Coordinates of C-alpha atoms in Angstrom, one line a residue:
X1 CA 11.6 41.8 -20.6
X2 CA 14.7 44.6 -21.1
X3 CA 16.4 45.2 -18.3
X4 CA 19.7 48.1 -18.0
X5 CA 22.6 46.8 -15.9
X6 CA 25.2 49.7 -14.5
X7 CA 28.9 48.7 -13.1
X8 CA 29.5 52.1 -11.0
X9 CA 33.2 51.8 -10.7
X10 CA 34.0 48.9 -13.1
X11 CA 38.2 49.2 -12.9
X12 CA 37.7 47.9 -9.0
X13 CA 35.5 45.2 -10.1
X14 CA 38.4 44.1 -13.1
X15 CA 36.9 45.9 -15.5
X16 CA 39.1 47.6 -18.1
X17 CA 36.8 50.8 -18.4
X18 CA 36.9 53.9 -15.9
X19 CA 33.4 55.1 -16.7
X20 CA 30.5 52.9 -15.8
X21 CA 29.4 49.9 -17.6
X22 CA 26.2 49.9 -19.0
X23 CA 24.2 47.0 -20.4
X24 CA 20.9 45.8 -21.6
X25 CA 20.0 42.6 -21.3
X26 CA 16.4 40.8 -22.7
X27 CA 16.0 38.0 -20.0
X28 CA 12.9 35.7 -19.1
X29 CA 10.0 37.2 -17.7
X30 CA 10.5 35.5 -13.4
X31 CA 14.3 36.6 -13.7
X32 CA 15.9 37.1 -10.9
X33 CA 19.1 39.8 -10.0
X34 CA 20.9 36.4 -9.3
X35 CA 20.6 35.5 -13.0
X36 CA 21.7 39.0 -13.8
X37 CA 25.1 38.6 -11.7
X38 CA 25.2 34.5 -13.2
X39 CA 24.9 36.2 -16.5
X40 CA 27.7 39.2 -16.0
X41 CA 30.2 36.5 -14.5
X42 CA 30.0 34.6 -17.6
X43 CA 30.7 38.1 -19.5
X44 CA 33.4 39.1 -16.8
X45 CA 34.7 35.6 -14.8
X46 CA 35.5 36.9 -11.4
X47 CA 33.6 39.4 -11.1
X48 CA 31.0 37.5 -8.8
X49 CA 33.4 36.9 -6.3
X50 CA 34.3 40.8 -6.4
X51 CA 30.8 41.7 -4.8
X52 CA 29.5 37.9 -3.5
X53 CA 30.7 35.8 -0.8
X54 CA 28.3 33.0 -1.4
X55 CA 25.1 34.4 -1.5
X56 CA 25.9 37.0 0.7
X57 CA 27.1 40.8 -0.7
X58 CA 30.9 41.9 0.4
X59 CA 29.9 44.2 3.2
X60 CA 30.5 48.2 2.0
X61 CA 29.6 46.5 -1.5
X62 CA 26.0 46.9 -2.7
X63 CA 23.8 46.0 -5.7
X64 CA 20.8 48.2 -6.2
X65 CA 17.3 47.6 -8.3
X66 CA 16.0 51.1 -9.6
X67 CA 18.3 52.9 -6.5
X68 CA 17.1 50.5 -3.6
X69 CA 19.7 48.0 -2.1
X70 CA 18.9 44.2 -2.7
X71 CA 19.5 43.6 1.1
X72 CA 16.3 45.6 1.5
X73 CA 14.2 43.6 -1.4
X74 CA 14.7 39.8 -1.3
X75 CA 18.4 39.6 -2.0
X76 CA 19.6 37.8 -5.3
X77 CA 16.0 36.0 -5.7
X78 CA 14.2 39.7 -6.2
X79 CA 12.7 39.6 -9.6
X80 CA 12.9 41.6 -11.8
X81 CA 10.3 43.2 -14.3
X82 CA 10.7 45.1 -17.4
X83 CA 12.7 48.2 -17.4
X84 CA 14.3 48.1 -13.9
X85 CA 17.7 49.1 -13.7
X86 CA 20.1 46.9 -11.9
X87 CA 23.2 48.9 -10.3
X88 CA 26.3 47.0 -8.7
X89 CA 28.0 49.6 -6.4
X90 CA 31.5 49.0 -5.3
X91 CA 32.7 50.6 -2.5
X92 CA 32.5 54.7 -2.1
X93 CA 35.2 56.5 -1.0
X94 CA 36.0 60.0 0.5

């Protein structure tokens, strides 16, 4: 299955871009938004500890599956079918 991964924000999560981070990924069908963050922190060490403490998101942080918080779908074991979009959100300001 194809699934689109966005880093809103990626210069706070390490990143070296300004503009968001786009990827698409073709993972197993039963994957899970845990495998997607396993997969990015091999692509970007650190970054899980920049939105995870344990399995537990860094409160104000946020990752979203097609615009709907994790915390409100079955945290990192929501699976995820083809074509969702996976969002990590760092912190908004104002």
């Amino acid at each position: 299955m194809r699934v689109t991964v966005k880093i809103f924000g990626p210069k706070y999560f390490g990143l070296p871009q300004y503009d968001v981070v786009t990827h698409v990924f073709d993972l197993p069908d039963g994957a899970t938004v845990g495998d997607v963050v396993d997969l990015l922190e091999k692509m970007y060490p650190g970054l899980r500890g920049r939105i995870l403490r344990g399995e537990e998101i860094i409160p104000m942080h946020d990752i979203w599956v097609n615009g709907r918080s994790i915390q409100f779908l079955q945290g990192l074991a929501t699976r995820l079918k083809d074509g969702d979009v996976v969002q990590l959100v760092p912190p908004f300001g104002g």
